[in-house]
Coordinates of C-alpha atoms in Angstrom, one line a residue:
Chain A
M1 CA 2.0 -20.9 -8.7
T2 CA 2.7 -19.4 -5.3
N3 CA 3.7 -20.9 -2.4
L4 CA 2.1 -18.9 0.5
P5 CA 3.5 -20.1 4.2
P6 CA 0.8 -21.5 6.1
R7 CA 2.3 -19.1 9.1
V8 CA 4.7 -16.3 9.4
F9 CA 6.1 -14.7 12.6
I10 CA 6.3 -11.0 12.6
K11 CA 8.5 -8.7 14.3
E12 CA 7.9 -5.4 16.0
E13 CA 9.4 -3.3 15.3
G14 CA 7.4 0.2 16.2
P15 CA 7.9 0.8 20.1
R16 CA 12.1 1.1 19.1
E17 CA 11.8 2.5 15.4
G18 CA 8.6 4.6 15.1
F19 CA 9.0 6.7 18.2
Q20 CA 13.0 7.3 17.6
I21 CA 11.9 10.0 13.6
E22 CA 9.6 11.5 16.9
R23 CA 10.1 15.1 16.6
A24 CA 7.9 15.6 20.2
P25 CA 9.1 13.7 23.2
I26 CA 7.3 11.3 24.0
P27 CA 7.0 10.3 27.2
T28 CA 8.4 7.1 29.1
A29 CA 5.2 6.0 30.5
D30 CA 3.5 6.0 27.1
K31 CA 6.5 3.9 25.6
I32 CA 6.1 1.4 28.8
R33 CA 2.3 1.4 27.7
L34 CA 2.6 0.1 24.2
V35 CA 5.0 -2.0 25.2
D36 CA 2.6 -3.3 27.2
A37 CA -0.6 -2.9 25.0
L38 CA 1.3 -5.5 22.2
S39 CA 2.2 -7.4 24.0
D40 CA -1.0 -8.5 24.5
T41 CA -1.4 -9.2 20.2
G42 CA -0.3 -12.7 20.1
V43 CA 3.0 -11.1 18.9
G44 CA 5.9 -13.1 19.3
H45 CA 8.8 -10.2 19.0
I46 CA 8.9 -6.7 20.0
Q47 CA 11.3 -4.4 20.0
V48 CA 11.1 -2.6 22.8
T49 CA 13.8 0.2 22.7
S50 CA 17.5 1.1 21.8
F51 CA 20.3 1.5 23.4
V52 CA 22.3 4.0 21.5
H53 CA 23.9 6.8 22.8
P54 CA 21.0 9.3 24.6
Q55 CA 23.4 12.5 23.8
K56 CA 22.6 11.8 19.6
V57 CA 18.8 10.2 20.1
P58 CA 17.6 12.4 23.2
G59 CA 14.3 10.1 23.1
M60 CA 15.1 6.9 23.8
A61 CA 17.6 8.4 26.6
D62 CA 14.8 6.4 28.6
A63 CA 15.9 3.3 26.9
E64 CA 16.3 1.5 31.0
A65 CA 13.5 2.6 31.8
V66 CA 11.2 1.2 29.7
V67 CA 12.8 -1.9 29.6
A68 CA 12.1 -1.4 33.8
G69 CA 9.0 -0.5 33.4
M70 CA 7.1 -3.5 30.7
T71 CA 5.5 -6.3 32.4
P72 CA 7.3 -9.0 30.5
R73 CA 4.2 -11.6 29.0
A74 CA 5.4 -14.9 28.7
G75 CA 5.6 -16.3 25.3
V76 CA 7.0 -12.7 23.5
R77 CA 10.5 -12.6 23.2
Y78 CA 11.5 -8.4 24.0
S79 CA 15.1 -7.5 22.1
G80 CA 16.7 -4.3 22.5
L81 CA 18.9 -2.4 19.4
W82 CA 22.3 -1.2 20.0
L83 CA 24.7 -0.1 17.9
N84 CA 28.4 -0.7 19.8
Q85 CA 29.3 -3.0 22.3
R86 CA 28.7 0.2 24.6
G87 CA 24.9 -0.6 23.7
L88 CA 24.6 -4.4 24.4
E89 CA 26.5 -3.3 28.2
R90 CA 23.1 -1.7 28.4
A91 CA 20.9 -4.0 27.5
I92 CA 22.1 -7.5 29.3
A93 CA 22.4 -5.2 32.3
T94 CA 18.5 -4.0 31.5
G95 CA 18.0 -8.2 32.2
R96 CA 14.8 -8.7 31.0
L97 CA 16.1 -9.0 27.4
D98 CA 16.2 -11.4 25.2
L99 CA 18.9 -10.8 23.2
E100 CA 21.0 -11.6 19.8
G101 CA 24.3 -11.4 17.6
K102 CA 23.3 -10.2 14.3
L103 CA 26.2 -9.1 11.5
T104 CA 25.3 -6.2 9.2
L105 CA 27.0 -5.8 5.5
Y106 CA 25.9 -3.1 3.2
A107 CA 25.3 -3.9 -0.5
S108 CA 25.7 0.1 -1.4
N109 CA 29.4 0.7 0.1
V110 CA 28.2 5.0 0.0
F111 CA 25.9 3.9 2.3
L112 CA 27.7 2.3 4.1
Q113 CA 30.3 5.1 4.0
R114 CA 27.7 7.8 5.5
N115 CA 26.2 5.1 7.8
Q116 CA 29.2 4.1 9.7
N117 CA 32.2 5.6 7.5
R118 CA 33.7 1.8 6.8
T119 CA 35.4 0.0 3.3
P120 CA 33.5 -3.2 2.9
D121 CA 36.6 -4.9 4.0
Q122 CA 36.2 -3.2 6.8
Q123 CA 32.7 -4.3 7.8
R124 CA 33.9 -7.1 7.1
E125 CA 36.9 -7.3 8.8
A126 CA 34.8 -6.0 12.1
Q127 CA 32.3 -8.6 11.9
P128 CA 34.4 -10.9 13.7
A129 CA 35.2 -9.1 16.8
L130 CA 31.3 -8.5 16.6
I131 CA 31.1 -13.0 17.1
A132 CA 34.1 -12.4 20.1
M133 CA 31.7 -10.0 21.7
Y134 CA 28.6 -11.3 21.6
Q135 CA 30.7 -14.2 22.3
A136 CA 32.0 -13.4 25.4
H137 CA 28.9 -12.8 26.5
G138 CA 27.6 -16.1 25.6
I139 CA 24.8 -14.9 23.2
P140 CA 24.3 -16.3 20.3
V141 CA 24.7 -15.7 16.9
R142 CA 22.0 -16.5 14.9
T143 CA 21.0 -13.4 12.4
G144 CA 23.1 -11.9 9.4
F145 CA 21.8 -9.2 7.6
V146 CA 21.8 -7.2 4.3
T147 CA 21.6 -3.5 3.9
A148 CA 20.5 -2.0 1.2
A149 CA 19.5 -5.1 -0.7
F150 CA 17.3 -4.0 -2.6
G151 CA 18.8 -0.6 -3.9
C152 CA 20.3 2.4 -2.4
N153 CA 19.6 7.0 -3.2
F154 CA 23.1 7.1 -3.5
E155 CA 24.2 4.2 -6.5
G156 CA 20.9 3.2 -7.1
D157 CA 20.1 -0.5 -8.9
V158 CA 21.1 -3.8 -6.4
D159 CA 22.7 -6.2 -8.6
P160 CA 21.1 -9.7 -6.6
A161 CA 24.7 -11.5 -7.3
R162 CA 26.3 -8.4 -5.1
V163 CA 23.9 -9.8 -2.6
M164 CA 24.5 -13.4 -2.8
G165 CA 28.1 -12.5 -2.6
L166 CA 26.8 -10.8 0.8
V167 CA 25.3 -13.6 2.2
G168 CA 27.9 -16.3 1.7
D169 CA 30.2 -14.0 2.8
M170 CA 28.1 -14.2 6.4
L171 CA 27.3 -17.3 6.8
S172 CA 31.1 -18.0 6.1
I173 CA 32.2 -15.5 8.3
A174 CA 30.2 -17.7 10.8
A175 CA 31.1 -20.6 10.5
D176 CA 34.3 -19.9 10.6
H177 CA 34.4 -18.2 14.2
G178 CA 32.0 -21.2 14.8
E179 CA 28.6 -19.7 14.9
S180 CA 25.5 -20.7 12.5
L181 CA 23.2 -18.5 10.9
S182 CA 19.9 -19.6 10.1
L183 CA 18.5 -15.8 9.6
M184 CA 18.7 -13.8 6.3
G185 CA 17.5 -11.0 6.5
L186 CA 16.7 -8.2 3.4
G187 CA 16.5 -5.2 4.0
D188 CA 14.7 -2.6 1.9
T189 CA 16.5 0.3 3.3
M190 CA 15.8 3.0 1.1
A191 CA 12.7 1.2 0.1
W192 CA 13.9 0.1 -3.8
A193 CA 12.4 -3.1 -3.9
T194 CA 9.2 -3.9 -5.9
P195 CA 7.3 -6.8 -6.3
E196 CA 9.6 -8.1 -9.4
R197 CA 13.3 -7.2 -6.9
I198 CA 11.5 -8.9 -3.8
R199 CA 10.9 -12.3 -6.5
R200 CA 14.7 -12.2 -8.3
V201 CA 16.4 -10.8 -5.1
V202 CA 14.5 -13.7 -2.9
G203 CA 14.1 -16.3 -5.4
A204 CA 18.4 -16.2 -6.3
V205 CA 19.1 -16.7 -2.4
R206 CA 16.6 -19.1 -1.5
E207 CA 18.0 -21.2 -4.2
R208 CA 21.5 -21.3 -4.2
W209 CA 20.6 -21.7 0.4
P210 CA 18.1 -23.7 0.3
D211 CA 18.0 -24.3 4.0
L212 CA 18.5 -20.6 5.2
E213 CA 15.2 -19.0 6.6
L214 CA 14.3 -14.9 5.0
S215 CA 13.6 -12.4 6.8
L216 CA 12.3 -9.1 5.6
H217 CA 12.6 -5.9 6.4
L218 CA 10.3 -3.3 4.3
H219 CA 9.6 0.5 3.9
D220 CA 7.1 1.6 2.9
T221 CA 8.7 5.2 1.4
R222 CA 6.5 4.8 -2.2
G223 CA 4.5 3.2 -1.4
L224 CA 4.7 0.0 -2.6
G225 CA 5.6 -1.8 1.5
I226 CA 2.5 -4.4 1.9
A227 CA 2.7 -4.9 -2.1
N228 CA 6.6 -5.7 -2.1
A229 CA 4.9 -8.5 1.1
M230 CA 2.5 -9.6 -0.5
A231 CA 6.4 -10.8 -3.1
G232 CA 6.8 -12.3 0.1
L233 CA 4.9 -14.0 1.0
E234 CA 4.5 -15.7 -2.7
M235 CA 8.4 -16.9 -2.4
G236 CA 7.5 -18.4 1.6
V237 CA 9.3 -15.8 3.4
R238 CA 8.5 -16.7 7.3
H239 CA 9.4 -13.3 8.3
Y240 CA 8.3 -10.6 8.5
D241 CA 9.1 -6.7 10.5
A242 CA 6.5 -4.7 11.0
A243 CA 5.5 -1.4 13.3
V244 CA 2.1 -0.9 14.2
G245 CA 0.7 1.7 12.8
G246 CA 2.9 2.3 10.3
L247 CA 4.8 4.2 13.3
G248 CA 7.9 5.9 11.7
G249 CA 6.3 7.2 8.8
C250 CA 3.8 11.0 8.9
P251 CA 2.4 12.4 6.8
F252 CA 3.5 15.8 7.2
A253 CA 6.2 17.7 5.2
A254 CA 7.2 19.0 7.9
H255 CA 8.4 15.0 8.7
G256 CA 10.1 15.5 5.6
G257 CA 7.2 12.3 4.4
A258 CA 8.6 9.9 6.6
A259 CA 7.5 6.0 6.0
G260 CA 8.1 3.7 8.1
N261 CA 8.0 -0.2 8.2
I262 CA 5.1 -2.0 7.3
A263 CA 1.8 -1.2 9.3
T264 CA 1.6 -4.4 10.9
E265 CA -1.9 -4.8 11.6
D266 CA -2.2 -4.0 7.2
F267 CA 0.2 -6.9 6.7
V268 CA -1.6 -8.9 9.4
F269 CA -5.0 -7.9 7.8
L270 CA -3.7 -9.2 3.9
C271 CA -2.5 -12.7 6.0
E272 CA -5.5 -12.5 7.4
E273 CA -7.4 -12.9 4.5
L274 CA -5.1 -15.1 2.9
G275 CA -4.8 -17.9 5.7
I276 CA -1.9 -16.9 6.5
K277 CA -1.9 -17.0 9.9
T278 CA 0.1 -15.0 12.8
G279 CA -0.6 -15.3 16.2
M280 CA -1.6 -12.1 15.9
D281 CA -5.4 -10.2 17.2
L282 CA -6.2 -8.3 14.4
E283 CA -8.8 -6.2 16.5
K284 CA -6.0 -5.1 19.3
L285 CA -3.6 -4.6 17.3
A286 CA -6.2 -2.7 15.4
E287 CA -6.4 -0.7 19.3
C288 CA -2.4 -0.9 19.3
A289 CA -2.2 1.4 15.9
R290 CA -5.1 3.7 17.7
L291 CA -2.6 4.1 20.5
A292 CA 0.7 4.6 19.1
E293 CA -1.6 7.2 16.8
S294 CA -2.6 9.1 19.8
I295 CA 0.5 9.3 21.2
V296 CA 2.6 10.8 18.6
G297 CA -0.1 13.6 18.3
H298 CA 0.2 13.0 13.5
P299 CA -1.6 11.0 11.5
L300 CA -0.2 7.2 11.0
P301 CA -0.4 5.3 7.9
G302 CA -1.7 2.3 8.9
K303 CA -4.5 2.0 7.4
I304 CA -6.4 -1.3 9.4
K305 CA -7.2 0.8 12.2
T306 CA -9.6 3.0 10.4
G307 CA -10.6 0.7 7.3
G308 CA -11.9 -2.3 10.0
S309 CA -10.7 -5.9 9.8
L310 CA -13.1 -8.4 7.3
R311 CA -13.5 -10.5 10.3
A312 CA -14.7 -8.0 11.9
L313 CA -17.2 -6.7 9.5
R314 CA -18.2 -10.5 9.1
A315 CA -18.9 -11.8 12.4
K316 CA -21.9 -8.9 12.0
I317 CA -23.1 -10.1 9.2
A318 CA -23.3 -13.6 10.8
A319 CA -25.1 -12.2 13.8
A320 CA -27.6 -10.0 12.0
Chain B
M1 CA 4.4 -17.0 -15.1
T2 CA 2.1 -13.5 -15.0
N3 CA 1.0 -11.2 -17.6
L4 CA 2.0 -8.1 -17.8
P5 CA 1.0 -5.8 -20.3
P6 CA 2.5 -3.5 -22.3
R7 CA 0.8 -0.7 -21.9
V8 CA -1.8 0.6 -19.2
F9 CA -4.5 2.8 -19.4
I10 CA -5.3 5.6 -15.9
K11 CA -8.3 7.6 -15.8
E12 CA -7.8 9.7 -13.2
E13 CA -11.2 10.3 -10.9
G14 CA -9.4 12.7 -8.1
P15 CA -11.2 16.0 -8.9
R16 CA -14.2 14.0 -9.2
E17 CA -14.3 11.5 -6.5
G18 CA -11.7 12.8 -5.2
F19 CA -12.7 16.8 -4.7
Q20 CA -16.7 15.2 -3.4
I21 CA -15.8 14.5 0.4
E22 CA -13.8 17.3 1.5
R23 CA -16.0 19.2 4.2
A24 CA -14.5 22.2 3.2
P25 CA -15.5 24.2 0.2
I26 CA -12.8 23.9 -2.6
P27 CA -12.9 27.0 -4.5
T28 CA -13.6 26.0 -8.9
A29 CA -10.5 28.0 -9.3
D30 CA -8.5 25.5 -7.7
K31 CA -10.4 22.6 -9.1
I32 CA -9.8 23.8 -12.2
R33 CA -6.0 24.6 -11.8
L34 CA -5.6 20.9 -10.4
V35 CA -7.9 20.1 -14.0
D36 CA -4.9 22.5 -16.3
A37 CA -2.0 20.2 -13.9
L38 CA -3.3 16.6 -14.9
S39 CA -3.7 17.5 -18.2
D40 CA -0.1 18.4 -18.1
T41 CA 0.6 15.4 -17.4
G42 CA 0.1 12.4 -20.0
V43 CA -3.4 11.1 -18.4
G44 CA -5.3 9.7 -21.7
H45 CA -8.5 10.3 -19.5
I46 CA -9.9 13.0 -16.5
Q47 CA -13.5 12.5 -14.5
V48 CA -13.7 16.3 -13.9
T49 CA -16.3 16.4 -11.6
S50 CA -20.1 15.5 -10.8
F51 CA -23.7 16.0 -12.6
V52 CA -25.2 14.9 -9.3
H53 CA -27.9 17.7 -7.3
P54 CA -26.4 20.5 -6.1
Q55 CA -28.3 20.4 -3.2
K56 CA -28.1 16.9 -2.6
V57 CA -23.9 17.5 -2.5
P58 CA -23.7 20.8 -2.6
G59 CA -19.4 20.6 -3.2
M60 CA -20.9 20.1 -7.1
A61 CA -22.5 22.4 -7.3
D62 CA -20.5 24.1 -9.6
A63 CA -19.4 21.5 -11.6
E64 CA -20.6 23.4 -14.9
A65 CA -17.9 26.4 -13.9
V66 CA -15.6 23.6 -14.0
V67 CA -15.9 22.2 -17.1
A68 CA -16.2 26.2 -18.6
G69 CA -13.0 27.1 -17.0
M70 CA -10.7 24.6 -17.6
T71 CA -8.4 24.8 -20.6
P72 CA -9.0 21.0 -22.3
R73 CA -5.4 20.1 -24.4
A74 CA -5.6 17.2 -27.8
G75 CA -5.5 14.3 -27.1
V76 CA -7.1 13.8 -23.6
R77 CA -10.5 12.4 -22.8
Y78 CA -12.6 15.1 -20.1
S79 CA -15.9 12.9 -18.7
G80 CA -18.6 13.8 -16.3
L81 CA -20.1 11.4 -13.4
W82 CA -24.2 11.7 -13.3
L83 CA -26.8 9.6 -11.8
N84 CA -29.9 10.1 -13.7
Q85 CA -30.9 12.7 -17.2
R86 CA -31.2 15.8 -15.5
G87 CA -27.4 15.4 -14.8
L88 CA -26.1 13.9 -18.1
E89 CA -28.9 16.4 -19.7
R90 CA -26.5 19.1 -17.0
A91 CA -23.2 17.9 -19.2
I92 CA -24.5 17.6 -22.6
A93 CA -25.2 20.7 -21.7
T94 CA -21.6 21.8 -21.2
G95 CA -20.6 20.7 -25.4
R96 CA -16.5 20.1 -23.1
L97 CA -17.4 17.1 -22.3
D98 CA -16.3 13.3 -24.1
L99 CA -19.3 11.9 -22.9
E100 CA -19.7 7.7 -22.7
G101 CA -23.0 5.4 -21.4
K102 CA -22.0 3.0 -18.7
L103 CA -24.9 0.1 -16.9
T104 CA -24.2 -1.1 -14.1
L105 CA -25.5 -3.5 -11.7
Y106 CA -24.5 -4.5 -8.4
A107 CA -22.9 -7.5 -6.7
S108 CA -24.7 -7.0 -3.4
N109 CA -28.1 -6.6 -3.3
V110 CA -28.1 -4.4 -0.1
F111 CA -25.5 -2.5 -0.5
L112 CA -28.4 -2.0 -4.0
Q113 CA -31.2 -1.3 -2.6
R114 CA -29.1 1.1 0.3
N115 CA -27.3 3.6 -2.6
Q116 CA -30.5 2.5 -5.4
N117 CA -33.6 0.8 -3.2
R118 CA -33.9 -0.8 -5.7
T119 CA -34.4 -5.0 -6.2
P120 CA -31.8 -7.0 -8.2
D121 CA -34.7 -6.7 -10.6
Q122 CA -35.4 -3.5 -10.6
Q123 CA -32.0 -3.1 -11.5
R124 CA -31.7 -4.9 -14.1
E125 CA -34.8 -3.2 -15.9
A126 CA -33.4 -0.4 -15.1
Q127 CA -30.8 -1.4 -17.6
P128 CA -32.7 -1.0 -21.3
A129 CA -34.4 2.9 -20.3
L130 CA -31.0 4.0 -19.2
I131 CA -29.7 2.9 -23.2
A132 CA -32.1 4.2 -25.0
M133 CA -31.5 7.9 -23.3
Y134 CA -28.5 7.5 -24.2
Q135 CA -29.3 6.8 -27.8
A136 CA -31.4 9.5 -28.1
H137 CA -28.9 11.9 -27.7
G138 CA -26.3 10.0 -30.2
I139 CA -23.8 8.5 -26.7
P140 CA -22.3 5.5 -27.6
V141 CA -22.6 2.9 -24.8
R142 CA -19.4 0.4 -24.3
T143 CA -19.1 0.6 -20.5
G144 CA -20.6 -2.2 -17.9
F145 CA -19.4 -2.0 -14.3
V146 CA -19.8 -4.5 -11.7
T147 CA -20.2 -2.7 -7.6
A148 CA -19.1 -4.7 -4.4
A149 CA -17.5 -7.2 -7.0
F150 CA -15.1 -8.4 -4.7
G151 CA -17.4 -8.6 -1.4
C152 CA -19.3 -5.9 0.3
N153 CA -19.5 -4.7 4.0
F154 CA -23.6 -4.6 4.2
E155 CA -23.4 -8.8 2.8
G156 CA -20.0 -10.1 2.7
D157 CA -17.3 -12.1 0.7
V158 CA -18.9 -12.3 -2.8
D159 CA -19.0 -15.3 -5.4
P160 CA -16.9 -15.0 -8.2
A161 CA -20.1 -16.5 -9.8
R162 CA -22.4 -14.3 -9.3
V163 CA -20.2 -10.8 -11.0
M164 CA -19.6 -13.8 -13.9
G165 CA -23.4 -13.6 -14.2
L166 CA -24.0 -10.1 -14.2
V167 CA -21.2 -9.4 -16.7
G168 CA -23.4 -12.3 -18.3
D169 CA -26.6 -9.8 -18.2
M170 CA -25.0 -6.4 -18.8
L171 CA -23.4 -8.1 -22.5
S172 CA -26.8 -9.5 -23.1
I173 CA -29.1 -6.4 -21.8
A174 CA -26.3 -4.6 -24.1
A175 CA -26.5 -6.5 -27.6
D176 CA -30.5 -7.1 -27.2
H177 CA -31.2 -2.8 -27.6
G178 CA -27.9 -2.6 -30.3
E179 CA -24.7 -1.6 -28.0
S180 CA -21.8 -4.4 -27.6
L181 CA -19.8 -3.2 -24.4
S182 CA -15.7 -3.2 -24.6
L183 CA -14.8 -2.6 -21.5
M184 CA -16.6 -4.1 -18.3
G185 CA -15.5 -2.5 -14.8
L186 CA -14.6 -4.1 -11.5
G187 CA -15.6 -2.0 -8.2
D188 CA -13.8 -2.9 -5.5
T189 CA -16.0 -0.6 -4.0
M190 CA -15.9 -0.8 -0.1
A191 CA -12.5 -2.6 -0.3
W192 CA -13.3 -6.4 -0.1
A193 CA -10.3 -7.3 -2.3
T194 CA -6.8 -9.1 -2.3
P195 CA -4.8 -10.1 -4.7
E196 CA -6.4 -13.8 -4.1
R197 CA -9.8 -12.7 -5.3
I198 CA -8.3 -9.9 -7.7
R199 CA -7.0 -13.5 -9.6
R200 CA -10.5 -15.6 -8.3
V201 CA -12.4 -13.2 -9.9
V202 CA -10.5 -11.5 -12.9
G203 CA -9.7 -15.2 -13.7
A204 CA -13.4 -16.7 -14.2
V205 CA -15.0 -13.1 -16.4
R206 CA -11.3 -13.4 -18.3
E207 CA -11.6 -17.3 -18.7
R208 CA -14.7 -16.8 -20.1
W209 CA -14.7 -13.4 -21.9
P210 CA -10.8 -13.5 -23.3
D211 CA -12.2 -10.4 -25.2
L212 CA -13.5 -8.1 -22.8
E213 CA -11.2 -5.5 -22.0
L214 CA -11.4 -5.1 -18.2
S215 CA -11.3 -2.3 -15.5
L216 CA -10.4 -2.4 -12.1
H217 CA -11.2 0.3 -9.6
L218 CA -9.6 -0.3 -6.7
H219 CA -9.8 1.5 -3.1
D220 CA -7.3 1.5 -0.5
T221 CA -9.8 1.3 2.7
R222 CA -7.4 -1.8 4.1
G223 CA -4.0 -0.8 3.2
L224 CA -4.3 -3.6 0.1
G225 CA -4.6 -1.1 -3.5
I226 CA -2.0 -0.7 -4.7
A227 CA -0.6 -4.8 -4.5
N228 CA -4.6 -6.2 -5.5
A229 CA -3.4 -3.4 -8.5
M230 CA 0.0 -5.4 -9.0
A231 CA -1.8 -8.7 -9.7
G232 CA -4.5 -6.9 -11.7
L233 CA -0.8 -6.0 -13.8
E234 CA -0.2 -8.9 -13.5
M235 CA -3.3 -11.4 -14.6
G236 CA -3.0 -8.5 -17.7
V237 CA -5.4 -6.4 -16.9
R238 CA -4.5 -2.8 -18.8
H239 CA -7.4 -0.1 -17.2
Y240 CA -7.4 1.3 -14.3
D241 CA -9.1 4.1 -12.1
A242 CA -7.2 5.8 -9.8
A243 CA -7.0 9.0 -7.6
V244 CA -3.9 11.8 -7.7
G245 CA -2.5 12.0 -4.4
G246 CA -5.4 8.9 -3.2
L247 CA -7.8 12.3 -3.3
G248 CA -10.6 10.8 -1.9
G249 CA -8.4 9.3 1.0
C250 CA -7.7 11.4 4.4
P251 CA -5.8 10.1 7.8
F252 CA -8.1 12.6 9.9
A253 CA -9.9 10.3 11.6
A254 CA -13.1 13.4 11.9
H255 CA -12.8 12.2 8.0
G256 CA -13.6 9.0 9.0
G257 CA -10.6 7.5 7.9
A258 CA -11.6 7.3 4.5
A259 CA -9.7 6.2 2.2
G260 CA -10.0 6.9 -1.7
N261 CA -8.7 5.4 -4.8
I262 CA -5.5 3.7 -5.3
A263 CA -3.1 7.2 -5.5
T264 CA -2.7 7.6 -9.3
E265 CA 1.7 8.6 -8.5
D266 CA 2.1 5.8 -6.7
F267 CA 0.3 3.4 -9.5
V268 CA 2.4 5.2 -11.7
F269 CA 5.4 5.1 -9.9
L270 CA 5.3 0.6 -9.7
C271 CA 3.4 0.5 -13.7
E272 CA 7.1 2.7 -14.0
E273 CA 9.3 0.0 -12.2
L274 CA 8.0 -3.0 -13.3
G275 CA 8.3 -1.7 -17.5
I276 CA 5.0 -1.0 -18.0
K277 CA 4.2 2.3 -19.9
T278 CA 1.5 4.7 -18.5
G279 CA 2.1 7.6 -21.4
M280 CA 2.1 9.6 -18.2
D281 CA 5.2 12.5 -16.9
L282 CA 5.7 10.9 -13.3
E283 CA 7.1 14.1 -12.0
K284 CA 4.3 15.8 -13.1
L285 CA 2.4 14.1 -11.6
A286 CA 3.8 14.2 -8.3
E287 CA 3.5 17.7 -8.4
C288 CA -0.8 17.6 -9.3
A289 CA -0.6 15.4 -6.0
R290 CA 1.6 18.2 -3.8
L291 CA -1.0 20.4 -5.4
A292 CA -4.2 18.7 -4.6
E293 CA -2.8 18.2 -1.1
S294 CA -2.4 22.2 -1.1
I295 CA -5.9 22.7 -2.4
V296 CA -7.5 20.0 0.4
G297 CA -5.9 21.5 3.5
H298 CA -4.9 17.9 4.6
P299 CA -2.3 15.2 4.5
L300 CA -3.2 13.0 1.6
P301 CA -2.6 9.6 1.3
G302 CA -0.4 8.9 -1.7
K303 CA 3.3 8.2 -0.8
I304 CA 5.4 9.1 -3.7
K305 CA 5.1 13.0 -3.6
T306 CA 6.8 12.6 -0.5
G307 CA 9.1 10.0 -1.3
G308 CA 10.0 10.5 -5.0
S309 CA 10.0 8.5 -7.7
L310 CA 13.5 6.4 -8.1
R311 CA 13.9 7.2 -12.2
A312 CA 14.9 11.4 -10.3
L313 CA 17.2 9.0 -7.8
R314 CA 18.8 7.2 -10.9
A315 CA 19.1 10.1 -13.1
K316 CA 20.5 12.0 -10.6
I317 CA 23.4 8.8 -9.8
A318 CA 24.2 8.9 -13.6
A319 CA 25.6 12.6 -13.4
A320 CA 27.4 12.7 -10.5

């Protein structure tokens, strides 16, 4: 009935997506401390920072310092985020990141307009220039991403057929320019997904492109994040973005009740209990979540950091 | 593939289970205010308070005052909790509660010993005296409850066969004493449930007693509460306990990182998006969650109270 994958791959986005929304400045040393602690959890991929304009996002002005200060560990992929050529060049200049090009289309025209000030045609037409930029730097383009794939606060529900169209567009654009996408991300950017919508969209894309690896980027704004991840697992999806502690989320109204990505440790706990391998050490990860909480100085939404894992309890019971 | 019920029934336990764990005293008037606000949400059943020893649980010493102060609304069932004859007599004396007898067995011997200082045989043997007590007061006995049905912090995983045995025991004990149980609660008391375990246990009980209505009491201590409720919905379970705002839970380490029941409004949101009727007004319920948060004076874990419902967004988009 379900199709749980034997192994999943997690991209840890806490240091990037999480610290970005914090109001109080986070000391560079603390960011490095968290990245280094995460490196020791067995995670395969950490998105370390964001190379955005320091005046627009002052909290990310220390991007280079964070990358220079971290202690890379063999087997972990360290990446960054950028929004334009200048950002990419800064990321390249660090000489320490594993960079990959990504195409992005939006399943909401209004959101695209607000976010990028572009029409859908303009966004599509901008992708070849992106590919050329990556090719000029010898950076592979392997990933596509659909923003607002499950719904949008400005446009409402999104038809799965529209997502299919965007996936097809990105695959064609890449192929037309000598690239081949192997991973397609579906972003629940504004938290409209439900387990049923996950099944519908993933099912439709899967049926049309059975060999395309899928990734889910889930926000927990409306409390369904882990239930949606469960639906993804049942559909056999193997790639997930997550943020340690649920970084980026905050229960305080003063933070606008922000809710970040699903908490990495809660998702790893779910996988562990389902017998799905993550390669990660849940106790070390919970320790990272507590570290993240002490760094931001307010409660983070992840549960396992206080609730504790069952593996630990079973070991205690077995030893008694 | 799934068997979503068209309608679910929610027992709101926030005022009882939630306020009980708060460290700071909650003014009686605030408790009444929340009960009255909940009465206006369309909820069918509110567990108002707990008739426990005022010296053991000082925060519940005002049980009678809360019941006397609330304004009952037609169509809402108001109930209370008690642990012994004295508590039951106090609940009866209010003259305002809809009382029902409940049998309880434990799927963990160690937890039973710690909680009730009884062996499993002693617990079973205590049930007929309970039934007699209810019968003496003309109170129907319709519900059974399995504590720790999915696992226990002291004993570990629970075999579904053990849950089946306890359900069978309660049905027999009731039948032997002239009562017939129509609702069987499965309590994830210590948050060991996963969607798979829900399916296994519910599936086993359902197969043996297809006409027995089931209820799930889920804690979100390890972040799987809503995913577990989703699994219950997919198994066709129609009754759920929940606590507005996730009352009883608190992200502060100072509260031991307590995690209460699933947040009523997050569960109602899930149902609404799945097309399952709850009879409740989600916007009013979210307002109750914000009221509960202001009463306890610290963030509560429920998400919809800040994340907002999609129905509200859809209406706004349609009106634009």
